[in-house]
XYZ file of C-alpha atoms in Angstrom:
653
model
C 60.187 91.262 142.413
C 60.160 94.717 143.973
C 63.680 95.678 145.090
C 65.347 92.803 143.189
C 68.760 93.475 141.724
C 68.757 94.077 137.961
C 70.145 91.544 135.515
C 73.863 91.794 134.645
C 73.908 93.327 131.156
C 76.805 93.601 128.715
C 76.490 95.583 125.487
C 78.893 94.321 122.806
C 79.161 97.042 120.172
C 81.132 97.376 116.975
C 80.820 97.833 113.219
C 78.968 95.396 111.026
C 81.114 92.344 110.418
C 83.186 92.769 113.592
C 82.094 89.419 115.066
C 79.733 90.645 117.788
C 77.174 87.860 117.347
C 79.863 85.188 117.211
C 81.429 86.473 120.421
C 78.133 86.642 122.308
C 77.033 83.156 121.253
C 80.453 81.667 121.904
C 80.511 83.144 125.395
C 77.002 81.872 126.122
C 77.908 78.383 124.890
C 81.144 78.266 126.885
C 79.268 79.257 130.056
C 76.141 77.133 129.728
C 77.020 75.246 132.899
C 76.569 78.513 134.803
C 72.972 78.787 133.580
C 71.108 75.570 134.438
C 67.780 76.996 133.249
C 69.099 77.417 129.725
C 69.831 80.084 127.136
C 67.734 82.096 124.697
C 68.877 83.852 121.550
C 66.749 86.425 119.782
C 67.762 88.369 116.687
C 66.233 91.824 116.892
C 67.184 92.487 113.230
C 68.102 96.074 114.038
C 70.303 96.274 110.958
C 68.906 93.384 108.970
C 69.263 93.728 105.181
C 66.083 91.735 104.583
C 63.497 93.388 106.790
C 62.468 95.785 109.526
C 63.642 95.705 113.156
C 61.653 93.400 115.426
C 59.048 95.252 117.476
C 58.784 94.864 121.247
C 55.398 93.160 120.751
C 56.852 90.558 118.386
C 59.973 90.079 120.507
C 58.060 89.413 123.725
C 55.775 86.950 121.912
C 58.797 85.004 120.658
C 60.482 85.021 124.059
C 57.311 83.890 125.854
C 56.902 81.007 123.438
C 60.544 80.043 124.087
C 59.676 79.981 127.800
C 56.866 77.514 127.110
C 53.841 79.825 127.050
C 51.190 78.609 124.633
C 50.337 81.119 121.887
C 46.728 81.354 123.106
C 47.920 82.256 126.601
C 50.063 85.168 125.517
C 48.439 88.510 126.522
C 47.455 90.843 123.727
C 48.495 93.925 125.708
C 52.223 94.668 125.332
C 52.717 95.771 128.940
C 51.036 92.608 130.135
C 53.342 90.536 127.945
C 56.410 92.222 129.412
C 55.124 91.660 132.939
C 54.477 87.965 132.251
C 57.865 87.565 130.618
C 59.680 89.065 133.591
C 57.690 87.053 136.102
C 58.606 83.831 134.301
C 62.297 84.739 134.420
C 62.196 85.600 138.135
C 64.556 83.278 139.976
C 65.684 81.484 136.841
C 69.364 81.306 135.984
C 69.495 81.927 132.258
C 71.636 83.704 129.690
C 69.773 85.810 127.157
C 71.406 86.976 123.920
C 69.591 89.942 122.375
C 71.331 90.162 119.033
C 71.591 93.058 116.558
C 69.708 95.693 118.524
C 68.765 98.887 116.709
C 68.714 101.118 119.789
C 68.251 101.069 123.541
C 64.467 101.456 123.292
C 64.209 98.152 121.406
C 66.037 96.356 124.231
C 64.804 98.053 127.378
C 61.469 96.190 127.687
C 63.190 92.846 127.070
C 65.506 93.066 130.057
C 64.754 90.659 132.933
C 64.015 92.179 136.304
C 66.252 89.763 138.198
C 69.967 89.413 138.762
C 69.793 85.653 138.256
C 69.841 86.174 134.482
C 72.672 87.521 132.372
C 71.949 89.507 129.210
C 74.314 89.935 126.273
C 73.241 92.648 123.833
C 74.942 93.139 120.477
C 74.550 96.302 118.436
C 76.338 98.538 115.973
C 75.613 101.326 118.440
C 77.072 101.543 121.971
C 73.546 101.866 123.451
C 74.724 104.266 126.139
C 71.143 104.651 127.325
C 71.280 101.120 128.761
C 74.330 102.053 130.807
C 72.394 104.987 132.251
C 69.018 103.310 132.842
C 70.018 99.682 133.452
C 73.654 99.769 134.534
C 74.852 97.949 131.427
C 78.568 97.370 130.939
C 79.940 98.536 127.603
C 82.217 96.237 125.619
C 83.265 97.919 122.372
C 84.673 95.116 120.249
C 88.045 96.068 118.758
C 89.067 95.049 115.274
C 91.682 92.331 114.956
C 95.347 93.221 115.109
C 97.720 92.014 112.403
C 98.741 88.901 114.337
C 95.142 87.759 114.845
C 94.262 88.564 111.238
C 97.274 86.627 110.027
C 96.217 83.637 112.120
C 92.916 83.526 110.228
C 94.562 83.437 106.810
C 97.751 81.518 107.600
C 96.012 78.221 107.050
C 94.900 79.336 103.592
C 98.434 79.517 102.222
C 98.924 76.585 99.855
C 101.564 74.020 100.741
C 104.940 75.094 99.461
C 103.793 78.710 99.066
C 106.164 81.077 97.334
C 107.411 84.322 98.760
C 105.069 86.127 96.354
C 102.064 84.226 97.743
C 103.014 85.103 101.308
C 103.372 88.750 100.232
C 99.926 88.501 98.650
C 98.463 87.209 101.926
C 100.060 90.146 103.733
C 98.447 92.537 101.268
C 95.055 90.842 101.695
C 95.334 91.147 105.465
C 96.179 94.832 105.137
C 93.211 95.540 102.862
C 90.810 93.834 105.275
C 91.863 96.233 108.024
C 91.241 93.750 110.837
C 87.531 93.314 109.997
C 86.633 89.666 110.745
C 83.876 89.474 108.112
C 86.243 90.622 105.364
C 88.919 88.191 106.537
C 86.340 85.393 106.657
C 85.258 86.108 103.082
C 88.891 86.054 101.933
C 89.511 82.785 103.775
C 86.418 81.230 102.220
C 87.438 82.291 98.731
C 90.881 80.749 99.172
C 89.428 77.344 100.051
C 88.368 74.598 97.673
C 89.794 72.928 94.569
C 88.907 75.802 92.223
C 89.927 78.578 94.603
C 92.218 81.343 93.313
C 95.776 81.534 94.569
C 96.578 84.246 97.126
C 98.423 86.129 94.376
C 95.443 85.990 91.995
C 93.046 87.112 94.700
C 95.381 89.947 95.700
C 95.463 91.078 92.069
C 91.659 91.142 92.131
C 91.542 93.275 95.277
C 94.406 95.569 94.291
C 92.064 98.033 92.595
C 90.359 99.711 95.559
C 87.328 100.662 93.452
C 86.615 96.956 92.865
C 87.412 95.726 96.364
C 83.844 95.610 97.655
C 82.869 93.564 94.595
C 85.614 91.085 95.438
C 84.261 90.860 98.995
C 80.681 90.201 97.907
C 78.821 86.958 98.655
C 75.425 85.593 97.655
C 74.264 85.823 101.294
C 72.966 89.242 102.361
C 74.085 88.682 105.948
C 77.709 88.174 104.877
C 77.869 90.489 101.864
C 80.192 93.265 103.025
C 78.637 95.982 100.881
C 75.186 95.065 102.180
C 76.386 94.934 105.794
C 77.852 98.440 105.578
C 74.807 99.656 103.661
C 72.510 98.618 106.518
C 74.372 100.969 108.843
C 74.284 103.746 106.248
C 70.521 103.453 105.822
C 70.056 103.897 109.578
C 71.583 107.392 109.478
C 69.654 110.614 109.707
C 69.475 112.732 106.556
C 72.290 115.103 107.530
C 74.625 112.331 108.656
C 73.914 110.307 105.508
C 74.685 113.327 103.340
C 77.928 113.996 105.214
C 78.918 110.335 104.868
C 78.513 110.559 101.096
C 80.358 113.892 100.930
C 83.302 112.443 102.851
C 83.502 109.887 100.062
C 84.470 112.733 97.712
C 87.864 113.255 99.357
C 90.807 110.882 99.910
C 91.496 111.842 103.520
C 92.696 109.478 106.227
C 91.346 111.807 108.885
C 88.918 114.725 108.880
C 88.475 117.606 111.310
C 85.186 119.245 112.219
C 86.005 122.530 110.457
C 86.786 120.740 107.187
C 83.654 118.615 107.518
C 81.630 121.791 108.087
C 82.984 123.176 104.817
C 82.024 119.967 103.014
C 78.545 119.995 104.470
C 78.066 123.742 104.191
C 76.567 124.011 107.670
C 77.593 125.260 111.084
C 80.065 123.618 113.409
C 77.449 122.344 115.879
C 75.320 120.532 113.309
C 78.391 119.049 111.653
C 79.787 117.739 114.934
C 76.434 116.107 115.703
C 76.455 114.400 112.289
C 80.026 113.188 112.771
C 79.212 111.827 116.214
C 76.263 109.990 114.683
C 78.677 108.267 112.297
C 80.805 107.308 115.293
C 77.786 106.044 117.239
C 76.826 103.652 114.467
C 80.462 102.617 113.929
C 80.819 104.064 110.446
C 83.630 106.245 111.790
C 85.683 106.647 114.914
C 87.110 109.609 116.786
C 90.757 108.786 117.546
C 91.262 112.188 119.162
C 88.887 115.023 119.986
C 87.195 116.478 116.899
C 89.238 114.313 114.501
C 87.374 111.574 112.631
C 88.355 108.687 110.382
C 86.738 105.755 108.567
C 87.785 102.161 108.132
C 89.202 101.733 104.629
C 86.376 99.409 103.543
C 83.744 101.771 104.929
C 85.419 104.586 103.002
C 85.049 102.574 99.793
C 81.318 102.409 100.442
C 81.330 106.162 101.080
C 83.061 106.604 97.696
C 80.205 104.703 96.073
C 77.656 106.894 97.868
C 79.543 109.974 96.661
C 79.124 108.774 93.076
C 75.340 109.047 93.502
C 75.441 112.722 94.518
C 74.217 115.259 91.957
C 77.197 116.722 90.110
C 76.302 120.265 91.172
C 76.138 119.321 94.860
C 79.411 117.391 94.713
C 81.178 120.231 92.892
C 79.956 122.841 95.367
C 81.095 120.707 98.308
C 84.567 120.209 96.818
C 84.845 123.942 96.133
C 83.952 124.771 99.747
C 86.436 122.226 101.071
C 89.250 123.440 98.810
C 88.603 127.048 99.797
C 88.582 126.158 103.495
C 92.007 124.559 103.213
C 93.391 127.300 100.988
C 92.320 130.060 103.371
C 93.512 128.300 106.516
C 96.813 127.047 105.071
C 97.599 130.508 103.681
C 96.897 132.090 107.082
C 99.080 129.459 108.772
C 102.010 130.206 106.473
C 101.705 133.972 107.003
C 101.945 133.360 110.747
C 104.893 130.994 110.424
C 106.932 133.297 108.171
C 105.413 136.788 107.878
C 108.555 138.149 106.186
C 108.186 135.808 103.232
C 107.173 137.553 99.972
C 103.466 136.944 99.634
C 101.627 135.635 96.612
C 98.042 136.388 95.613
C 95.901 135.702 98.676
C 92.898 133.354 98.373
C 89.460 134.929 98.362
C 86.787 134.226 100.931
C 83.757 132.157 99.949
C 80.300 132.556 101.538
C 79.632 129.797 104.019
C 83.298 128.819 104.373
C 84.872 129.615 107.741
C 88.627 128.979 108.023
C 90.007 127.663 111.281
C 90.989 130.670 113.425
C 94.749 130.598 114.082
C 95.977 132.997 116.734
C 99.762 132.596 116.509
C 102.558 130.594 114.939
C 102.142 127.775 117.462
C 98.495 127.355 116.516
C 99.500 127.450 112.850
C 102.113 124.753 113.383
C 99.661 122.553 115.312
C 97.070 122.899 112.539
C 99.613 121.914 109.900
C 100.738 118.945 111.993
C 97.179 117.645 111.708
C 96.308 118.807 108.223
C 99.415 118.936 106.003
C 98.590 115.659 104.254
C 95.057 116.836 103.584
C 96.368 120.114 102.189
C 98.432 118.137 99.696
C 95.425 116.015 98.751
C 93.287 119.125 98.321
C 95.884 120.609 95.993
C 95.344 117.643 93.664
C 91.573 118.185 93.877
C 91.980 121.869 93.027
C 94.202 121.074 90.049
C 91.755 118.446 88.823
C 88.788 120.774 89.231
C 90.348 123.524 87.118
C 91.559 125.807 89.942
C 95.223 126.364 89.002
C 95.775 129.489 91.090
C 94.395 127.687 94.132
C 96.718 124.749 93.473
C 99.679 127.143 93.475
C 98.483 128.874 96.654
C 98.211 125.514 98.429
C 101.702 124.501 97.328
C 103.117 127.828 98.452
C 101.491 127.435 101.859
C 103.273 124.148 102.630
C 106.827 125.161 101.714
C 107.977 126.084 105.220
C 106.244 123.179 106.901
C 107.751 120.655 104.520
C 111.172 122.217 104.934
C 111.214 122.147 108.724
C 109.672 118.679 108.936
C 111.779 116.925 106.321
C 108.929 116.247 103.890
C 111.143 116.285 100.818
C 109.363 113.877 98.497
C 106.035 115.464 99.400
C 107.506 118.796 98.332
C 108.498 117.343 94.974
C 105.006 115.945 94.428
C 103.436 119.223 95.464
C 105.451 121.286 93.009
C 105.100 118.936 90.093
C 101.392 119.612 90.498
C 102.163 123.290 91.107
C 104.143 123.624 87.878
C 101.384 121.995 85.841
C 98.921 124.406 87.447
C 101.172 127.387 86.688
C 101.414 126.378 83.032
C 97.627 126.004 82.939
C 97.219 129.417 84.562
C 99.609 130.972 82.045
C 101.069 133.514 84.472
C 104.799 134.135 83.811
C 105.583 134.896 87.459
C 103.746 131.811 88.710
C 105.580 129.607 86.196
C 108.976 130.998 87.187
C 108.102 130.527 90.869
C 106.997 126.940 90.287
C 110.223 126.142 88.428
C 112.243 127.446 91.369
C 110.251 125.540 93.975
C 110.381 122.348 91.953
C 114.097 122.727 91.296
C 114.792 123.192 94.974
C 112.575 120.255 95.904
C 114.248 117.961 93.387
C 117.661 118.817 94.812
C 116.327 117.779 98.211
C 115.852 114.241 96.857
C 119.227 114.360 95.059
C 117.886 114.692 91.521
C 120.396 117.391 90.739
C 120.381 117.398 86.933
C 116.630 117.889 86.831
C 116.872 120.438 89.647
C 119.442 122.468 87.731
C 117.221 122.556 84.647
C 114.323 124.023 86.617
C 116.472 126.513 88.529
C 118.093 127.731 85.316
C 114.619 128.179 83.881
C 113.589 130.157 86.953
C 116.650 132.434 86.727
C 116.043 133.068 83.048
C 112.364 133.849 83.534
C 112.862 136.134 86.549
C 115.678 137.943 84.733
C 113.364 138.504 81.791
C 110.681 139.819 84.127
C 113.159 142.178 85.798
C 112.110 140.810 89.205
C 115.108 141.573 91.415
C 113.543 140.128 94.564
C 112.761 136.835 92.895
C 116.235 136.706 91.354
C 117.791 137.149 94.776
C 115.753 134.306 96.220
C 116.523 132.070 93.264
C 120.276 132.619 93.612
C 119.919 131.880 97.308
C 118.135 128.604 96.564
C 120.712 127.777 93.892
C 123.556 128.233 96.368
C 122.088 125.544 98.593
C 121.599 123.181 95.664
C 125.214 123.598 94.552
C 126.320 123.041 98.122
C 124.335 119.818 98.276
C 126.219 118.675 95.184
C 129.531 119.443 96.869
C 130.322 122.332 94.517
C 131.163 124.865 97.230
C 132.748 127.401 94.856
C 129.620 127.633 92.714
C 127.489 127.659 95.855
C 129.478 130.628 97.175
C 129.107 132.490 93.868
C 125.317 132.180 94.012
C 125.279 133.105 97.721
C 127.326 136.261 97.000
C 124.990 137.211 94.139
C 122.006 136.754 96.433
C 123.726 138.837 99.113
C 124.399 141.723 96.721
C 120.795 141.753 95.552
C 119.336 141.576 99.072
C 121.551 144.483 100.125
C 120.347 146.422 97.098
C 116.764 145.690 98.181
C 117.530 146.904 101.747
C 116.045 143.688 103.129
C 117.778 143.066 106.481
C 116.479 139.591 107.280
C 117.285 138.154 103.878
C 120.617 139.975 103.920
C 121.340 138.151 107.178
C 120.389 134.862 105.562
C 122.615 135.469 102.565
C 125.527 136.518 104.809
C 125.115 133.307 106.748
C 125.011 131.204 103.573
C 128.074 132.898 102.118
C 129.864 132.449 105.429
C 129.048 128.773 105.430
C 130.523 128.213 101.995
C 133.629 130.241 102.854
C 134.018 127.812 105.755
C 133.669 124.834 103.432
C 136.498 126.282 101.345
C 138.705 126.635 104.430
C 138.412 130.431 104.756
C 137.490 130.324 108.436
C 138.268 133.964 109.301
C 136.219 135.257 106.374
C 133.416 132.885 107.305
C 133.507 134.116 110.910
C 133.151 137.737 109.772
C 130.146 136.888 107.605
C 128.476 134.845 110.334
C 128.988 137.471 113.036
C 127.521 140.138 110.744
C 124.517 137.901 110.114
C 124.077 137.309 113.840
C 124.212 141.053 114.640
C 121.538 141.820 112.032
C 119.300 138.958 113.113
C 119.431 139.933 116.769
C 118.964 143.629 115.999
C 115.721 143.000 114.081
C 114.505 140.166 116.321
C 114.797 137.569 113.570
C 114.889 134.378 115.651
C 115.205 131.862 112.850
C 118.119 133.697 111.280
C 119.739 133.900 114.712
C 119.415 130.134 115.177
C 120.864 129.276 111.783
C 123.768 131.649 112.289
C 124.494 130.255 115.758
C 124.613 126.854 114.077
C 127.213 128.160 111.600
C 129.314 129.770 114.346
C 129.218 126.485 116.277
C 130.439 124.662 113.189
C 133.312 127.134 112.826
C 134.251 126.547 116.462
C 134.369 122.813 115.787
C 136.654 123.391 112.812
C 139.021 125.364 115.075
C 138.983 122.671 117.761
C 137.024 124.843 120.207
C 134.661 122.127 121.376
C 133.402 124.087 124.373
C 132.507 127.056 122.155
C 130.855 124.735 119.656
C 128.753 123.087 122.357
C 127.685 126.461 123.737
C 126.557 127.753 120.350
C 124.840 124.500 119.361
C 122.928 124.597 122.649
C 121.756 128.140 121.908
C 120.780 127.240 118.352
C 118.948 124.108 119.502
C 116.855 126.081 121.985
C 115.604 128.355 119.195
C 114.991 125.482 116.769
C 112.847 123.820 119.448
C 110.990 127.092 119.948
C 110.389 127.295 116.178
C 109.365 123.609 115.856
C 112.050 123.062 113.223
C 112.515 119.289 113.516
C 115.102 119.040 110.751
C 117.473 121.494 112.376
C 116.809 120.130 115.858
C 118.047 116.757 114.643
C 121.058 118.326 112.947
C 122.032 120.458 115.945
C 121.632 117.524 118.332
C 123.893 115.343 116.209
C 126.602 117.999 116.105
C 126.138 118.741 119.786
C 126.681 115.065 120.582
C 130.031 115.211 118.764
C 131.045 118.309 120.721
C 130.047 116.691 124.032
C 131.999 113.562 123.103
C 135.110 115.619 122.404
C 134.688 117.315 125.790
C 134.509 113.961 127.583
C 130.829 114.411 128.465
C 129.812 110.910 127.486
C 126.399 110.800 129.163
C 125.357 114.124 127.621
C 126.636 112.966 124.222
C 124.609 109.736 124.393
C 121.480 111.640 125.403
C 121.855 114.141 122.545
C 122.592 111.390 120.016
C 119.598 109.359 121.179
C 117.301 112.351 120.686
C 118.835 113.075 117.274
C 118.209 109.477 116.251
C 114.638 109.675 117.513
C 113.995 112.766 115.421
C 115.674 111.101 112.454
C 113.127 108.295 112.672
C 110.289 110.823 112.987
C 111.572 112.555 109.868
C 111.730 109.247 108.039
C 115.439 109.258 107.359
C 116.735 106.701 109.837
C 119.007 107.175 112.758
C 122.176 109.256 112.663
C 121.725 112.621 110.968
C 124.359 113.429 108.352
C 124.843 117.161 108.039
C 126.322 116.919 104.587
C 123.196 115.279 103.189
C 120.388 116.302 105.463
C 120.850 119.928 106.294
C 117.703 121.930 106.260
C 117.452 123.723 103.008
C 116.751 127.257 102.045
C 113.578 126.479 100.305
C 113.501 129.150 97.724
C 112.589 132.669 97.888
C 110.539 132.487 100.923
C 112.458 129.809 102.550
C 116.032 129.925 101.797
C 118.237 131.584 104.213
C 120.820 129.237 105.411
C 124.456 129.452 105.811
C 125.205 125.966 105.054
C 122.025 125.144 103.481
C 120.764 124.509 106.891
C 118.720 127.598 106.863
C 115.041 128.086 106.526
C 113.859 128.313 103.017
């Protein structure tokens, strides 16, 4: 057979329970007419829960017997067996299914040497070596989408199903995450005269910690926990340890730097371990150096985490928390270096924060990690690290403000206040009250917000902290403005302005001028408002304070609108928008675009108005608040001391 073309080979890869074997066998059956010399199926038991992978010697013996070779005629030498096997396949038109391969080495000797045969290989690994050495075509098997998953369970809805039962089926589909084995188990459980209703089964699976128990069967090959466990047991020591450590944290996605902190090793070794998880389909890499697990695989990782020694688990959590605290703190200092700092987190041996070179790198890191930072704050609070919990909350204030994460801010500072009380520091408690009060106002819980802000004012007054008092009045002015009480808002803005002037703080003075100007405008005092805003703009430009400049341009544009100067309004909104884009302030981009659309409309520039409104609506969806932005409700807020400098409440807080 020298010079013969190799056999067409397709490697079907995917996680355990994805339906690889079913697909291969179904394809072979549907195409039997193309292979007049027959089909052979051999399970290589690469990830078999009941035994060891099949050796090449045993595999070739089985295949030779299937080809009609008498046991006594089978050579004892492995190379001779392979040669005989290939010679018998020469010229035959057959389809060969090599199922559940452990690795490429297990398959390589079983490949025919002729193009007349077709080989389907299934494996939990992609077996890239076969693509290199044998020209195999890769077919990674995707999980089922919602429509396909629904088709599997639709027939299991009882006749005359209620809306609740259909909702239960939807929940079951969601929890299965498109994994055919899990869906098949659910379908099987819903069949039969004594089967539970969809609602009862959904109640059983609702508790994630019990979900793998609910998806268990008495057959090892279809028991989901066992299927995942077979992949886990194939991991190297480092990858297996990392898999268990990932089970300690409730992350949807994990970066290499965070994983390195968990593992306590260098970047290179961690990346290799993560890629091993991807190779065996226990994780995937949706974008470079970002990794995630299927929800059911994560539940197995949680169980593995429970077996870790308490000391090892605690040390890993500490490293992870410190990594996030250090990096988030550095990101916030880059995003708003003028903000009054709190106690900086301390370094920890073996923990390397992600290097952030500028505010754009800081913003990109937070785009990827802000949810994890919030989750880590809960870990820190639960592990008795109250100061760290406060530091993490402090580090997300600006990001949440500019990206419209209002409920997340409330959740963060409820945890932050509990941590401050646990810490016992008077300044930290006052700070937490202010942040929580401001956050609550952002979700329109004004009575509760007022209680916390009053507490903050009282505590800072007692501490004699003039800077903190100024920031608290500034935050309070925005809250009163959100409630529609413009007179009270102006009073607090003027008090903040007087204190910032006393402190000789030019940027915060500019913010307070802008806020006071905004509330003068709301009260109809347009000339006074113009004076305040122009003073704020001069200061901001003189000191190079871009964010203050943008917010003040926004106020001046609003004043132009109130005077009927639509051209002036459009010009100033355009200038403000350019800076908000530069600063990655999505909230104020949406606001400025909405107002700009109105100005364009008034000028008869219909196409430009539609374009601006479309982009405002798009950002509104991104921010999770629907289409048209309403300035009265959704202005960016001056988020407290370090984040509140807006004229109309649209300023950075």
